[in-house]
mmCIF file of C-alpha atoms in Angstrom:
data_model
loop_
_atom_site.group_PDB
_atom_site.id
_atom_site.type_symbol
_atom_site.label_atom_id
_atom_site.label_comp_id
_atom_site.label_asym_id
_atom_site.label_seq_id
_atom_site.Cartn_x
_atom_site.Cartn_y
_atom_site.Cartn_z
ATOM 1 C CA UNK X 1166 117.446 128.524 74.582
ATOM 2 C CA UNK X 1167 117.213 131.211 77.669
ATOM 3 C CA UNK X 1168 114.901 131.625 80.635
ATOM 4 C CA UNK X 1169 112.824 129.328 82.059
ATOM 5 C CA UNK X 1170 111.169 125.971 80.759
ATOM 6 C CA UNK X 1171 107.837 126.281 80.360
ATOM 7 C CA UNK X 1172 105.923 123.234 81.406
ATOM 8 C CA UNK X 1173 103.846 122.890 78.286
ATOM 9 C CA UNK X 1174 107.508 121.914 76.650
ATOM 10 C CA UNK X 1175 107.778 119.008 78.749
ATOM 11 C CA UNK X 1176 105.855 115.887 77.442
ATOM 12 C CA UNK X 1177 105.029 112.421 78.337
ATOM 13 C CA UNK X 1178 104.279 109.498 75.815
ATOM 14 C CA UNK X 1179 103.245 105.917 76.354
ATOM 15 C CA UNK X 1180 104.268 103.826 73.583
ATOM 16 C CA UNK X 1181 105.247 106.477 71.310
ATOM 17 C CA UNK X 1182 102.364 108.432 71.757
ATOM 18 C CA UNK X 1183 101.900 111.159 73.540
ATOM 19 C CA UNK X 1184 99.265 111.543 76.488
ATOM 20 C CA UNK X 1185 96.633 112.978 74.837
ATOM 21 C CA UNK X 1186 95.605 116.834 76.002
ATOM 22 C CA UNK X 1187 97.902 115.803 78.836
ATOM 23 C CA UNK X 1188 97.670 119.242 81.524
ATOM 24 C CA UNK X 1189 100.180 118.017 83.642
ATOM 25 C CA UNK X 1190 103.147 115.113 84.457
ATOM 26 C CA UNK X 1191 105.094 114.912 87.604
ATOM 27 C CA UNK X 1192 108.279 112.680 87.543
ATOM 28 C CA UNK X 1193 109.360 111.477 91.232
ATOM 29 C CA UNK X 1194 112.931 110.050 91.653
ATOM 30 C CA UNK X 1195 112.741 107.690 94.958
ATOM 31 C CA UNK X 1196 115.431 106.101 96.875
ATOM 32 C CA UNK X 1197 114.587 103.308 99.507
ATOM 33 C CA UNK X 1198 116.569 103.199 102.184
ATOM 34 C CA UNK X 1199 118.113 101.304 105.228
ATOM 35 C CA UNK X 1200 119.183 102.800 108.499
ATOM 36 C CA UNK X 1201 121.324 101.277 111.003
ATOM 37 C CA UNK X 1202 122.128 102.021 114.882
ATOM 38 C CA UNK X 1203 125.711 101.385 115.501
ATOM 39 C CA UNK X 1204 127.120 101.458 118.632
ATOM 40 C CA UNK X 1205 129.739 104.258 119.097
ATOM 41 C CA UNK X 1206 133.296 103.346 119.346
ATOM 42 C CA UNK X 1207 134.945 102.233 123.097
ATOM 43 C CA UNK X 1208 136.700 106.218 122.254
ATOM 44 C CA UNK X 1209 133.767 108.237 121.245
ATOM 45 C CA UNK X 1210 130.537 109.071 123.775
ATOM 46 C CA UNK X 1211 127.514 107.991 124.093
ATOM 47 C CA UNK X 1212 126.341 110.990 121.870
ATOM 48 C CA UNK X 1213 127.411 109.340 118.742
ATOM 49 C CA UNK X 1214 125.173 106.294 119.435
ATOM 50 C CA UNK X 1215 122.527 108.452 118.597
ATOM 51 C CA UNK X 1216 122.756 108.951 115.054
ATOM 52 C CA UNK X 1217 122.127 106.310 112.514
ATOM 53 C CA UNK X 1218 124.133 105.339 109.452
ATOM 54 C CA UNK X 1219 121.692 105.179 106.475
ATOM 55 C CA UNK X 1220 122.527 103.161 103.261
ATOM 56 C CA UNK X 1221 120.603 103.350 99.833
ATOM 57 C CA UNK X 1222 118.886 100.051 99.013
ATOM 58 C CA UNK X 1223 116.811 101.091 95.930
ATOM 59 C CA UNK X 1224 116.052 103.752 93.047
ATOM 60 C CA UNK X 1225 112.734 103.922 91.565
ATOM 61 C CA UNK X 1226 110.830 106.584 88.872
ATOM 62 C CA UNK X 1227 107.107 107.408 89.187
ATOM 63 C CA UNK X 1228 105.372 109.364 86.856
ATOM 64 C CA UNK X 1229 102.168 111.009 87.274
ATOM 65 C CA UNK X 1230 99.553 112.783 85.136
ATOM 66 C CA UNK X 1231 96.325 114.436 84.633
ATOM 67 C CA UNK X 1232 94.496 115.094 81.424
ATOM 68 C CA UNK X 1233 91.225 116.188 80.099
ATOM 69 C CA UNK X 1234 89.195 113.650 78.202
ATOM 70 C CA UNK X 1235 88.279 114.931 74.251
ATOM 71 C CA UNK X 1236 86.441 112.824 71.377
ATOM 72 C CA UNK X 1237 88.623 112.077 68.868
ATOM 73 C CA UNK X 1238 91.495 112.302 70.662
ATOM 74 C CA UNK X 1239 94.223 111.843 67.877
ATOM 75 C CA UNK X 1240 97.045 111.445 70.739
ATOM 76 C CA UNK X 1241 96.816 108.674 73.650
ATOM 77 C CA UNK X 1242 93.489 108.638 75.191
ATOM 78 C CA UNK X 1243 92.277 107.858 78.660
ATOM 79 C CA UNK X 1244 90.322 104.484 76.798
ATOM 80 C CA UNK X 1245 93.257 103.308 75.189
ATOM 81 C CA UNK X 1246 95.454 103.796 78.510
ATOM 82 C CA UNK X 1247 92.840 101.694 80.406
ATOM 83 C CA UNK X 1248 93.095 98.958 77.930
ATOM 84 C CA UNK X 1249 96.711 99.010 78.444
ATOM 85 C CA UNK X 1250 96.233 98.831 82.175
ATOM 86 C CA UNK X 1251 93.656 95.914 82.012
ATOM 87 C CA UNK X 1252 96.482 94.068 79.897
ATOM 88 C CA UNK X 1253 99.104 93.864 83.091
ATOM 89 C CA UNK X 1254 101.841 94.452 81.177
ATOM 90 C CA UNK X 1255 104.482 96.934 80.889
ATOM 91 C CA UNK X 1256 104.420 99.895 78.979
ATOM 92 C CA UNK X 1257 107.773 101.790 77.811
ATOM 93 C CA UNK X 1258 107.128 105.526 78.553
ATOM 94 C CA UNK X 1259 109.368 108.574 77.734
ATOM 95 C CA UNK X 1260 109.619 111.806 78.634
ATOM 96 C CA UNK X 1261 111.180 114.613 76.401
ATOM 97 C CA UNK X 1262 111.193 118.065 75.516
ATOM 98 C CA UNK X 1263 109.476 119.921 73.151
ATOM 99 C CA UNK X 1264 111.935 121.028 70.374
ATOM 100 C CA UNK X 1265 112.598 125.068 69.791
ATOM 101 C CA UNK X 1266 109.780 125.051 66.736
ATOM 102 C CA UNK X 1267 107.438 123.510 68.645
ATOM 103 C CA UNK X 1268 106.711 120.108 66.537
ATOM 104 C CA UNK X 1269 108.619 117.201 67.148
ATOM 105 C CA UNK X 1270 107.785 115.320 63.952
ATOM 106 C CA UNK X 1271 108.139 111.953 65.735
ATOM 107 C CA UNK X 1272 111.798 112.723 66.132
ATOM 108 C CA UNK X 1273 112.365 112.739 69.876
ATOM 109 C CA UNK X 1274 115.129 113.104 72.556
ATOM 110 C CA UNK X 1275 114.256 111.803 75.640
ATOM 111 C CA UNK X 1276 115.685 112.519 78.898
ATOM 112 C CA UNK X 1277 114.212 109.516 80.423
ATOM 113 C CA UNK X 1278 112.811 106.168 78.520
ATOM 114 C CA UNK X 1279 111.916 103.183 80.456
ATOM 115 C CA UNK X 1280 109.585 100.057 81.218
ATOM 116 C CA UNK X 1281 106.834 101.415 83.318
ATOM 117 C CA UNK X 1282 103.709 99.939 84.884
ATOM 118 C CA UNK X 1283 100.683 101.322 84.930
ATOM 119 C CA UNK X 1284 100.098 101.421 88.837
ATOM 120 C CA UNK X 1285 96.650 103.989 88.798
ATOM 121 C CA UNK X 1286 93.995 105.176 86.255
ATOM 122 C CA UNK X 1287 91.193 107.187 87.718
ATOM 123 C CA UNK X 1288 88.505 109.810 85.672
ATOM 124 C CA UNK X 1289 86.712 112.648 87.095
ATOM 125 C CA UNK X 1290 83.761 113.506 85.310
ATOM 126 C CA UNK X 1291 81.972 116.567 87.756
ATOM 127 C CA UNK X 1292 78.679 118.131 86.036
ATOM 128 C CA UNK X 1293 79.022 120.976 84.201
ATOM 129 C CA UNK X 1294 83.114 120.846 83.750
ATOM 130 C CA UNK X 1295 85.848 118.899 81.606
ATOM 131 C CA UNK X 1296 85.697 115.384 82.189
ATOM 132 C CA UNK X 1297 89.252 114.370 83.411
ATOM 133 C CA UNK X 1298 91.675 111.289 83.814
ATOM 134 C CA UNK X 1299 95.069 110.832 85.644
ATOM 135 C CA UNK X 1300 97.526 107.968 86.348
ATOM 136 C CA UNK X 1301 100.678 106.963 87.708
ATOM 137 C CA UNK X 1302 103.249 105.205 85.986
ATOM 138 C CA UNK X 1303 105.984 103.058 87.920
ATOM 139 C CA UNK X 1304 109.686 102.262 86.672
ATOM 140 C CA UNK X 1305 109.737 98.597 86.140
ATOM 141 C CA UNK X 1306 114.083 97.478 86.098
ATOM 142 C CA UNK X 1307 116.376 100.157 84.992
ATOM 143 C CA UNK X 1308 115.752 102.785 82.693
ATOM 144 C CA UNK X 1309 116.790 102.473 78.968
ATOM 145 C CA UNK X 1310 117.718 106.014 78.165
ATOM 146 C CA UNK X 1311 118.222 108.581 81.594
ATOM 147 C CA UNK X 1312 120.164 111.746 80.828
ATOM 148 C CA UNK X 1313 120.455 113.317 84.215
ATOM 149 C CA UNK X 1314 123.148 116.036 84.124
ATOM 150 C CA UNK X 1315 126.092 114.819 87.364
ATOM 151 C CA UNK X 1316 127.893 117.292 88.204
ATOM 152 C CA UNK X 1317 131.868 117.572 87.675
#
């Protein structure tokens, strides 16, 4: 493949099914961190008191996404994903790319596979326009599949 990736091409599923008429997904890589004033060496100037030695204390994944409620949604469905909310348990959620024809058959690839909890779940449902859901999704532990290209 050449040129750009085109967002539609990017999908999210929860549980092996993906969001249903899903118009967006965001994925957020975090780091927490810790910072630390150190006092500059007896040979070095006061000048190098001033800046702080930071340390990485965490990773976390967030997803996010938006979707337009249909009836009969055959995919995952903003009723189904509140159900799975109400049950306080984690979901496993992957994200993957569409494959060159288009239809992925159930046979996916996933960049990025994981426990996940379902943090938000909000609908929008303004007169006269698409009624509307979104969510977040938070990594729960490490992820289970993460393909992130590291440079040589």
């Amino acid at each position: 493949m050449e040129g750009y990736i085109n967002g539609s091409d990017m999908l999210l599923a929860v549980f092996d099914k993906a969001i249903g008429h899903c118009t967006e997904h965001s994925v957020t890589y975090d780091t927490t961190t810790k910072e630390r004033a150190v006092k500059a060496p007896e040979i070095q100037g006061m000048s190098s008191s001033l800046f702080k030695e930071t340390s990485i204390t965490g990773l976390s994944i967030t997803i996010s996404f938006k979707g337009l409620q249909v009836y009969d949604e055959t995919e995952l469905d903003a009723e189904t994903l509140k159900a799975l909310w109400r049950e306080a348990k984690p979901v496993t959620a992957e994200c993957f790319r569409r494959p060159q024809n288009g239809v992925t058959d159930g046979n996916r690839s996933p960049y990025l596979k994981a426990q996940f909890v379902i943090t938000k779940l909000s609908e929008s449902a303004t007169a006269e326009d698409d009624a509307s859901f979104d969510g977040e999704l938070k990594m729960t532990g490490a992820p289970e599949t993460w393909t992130p290209k590291i440079p040589a």
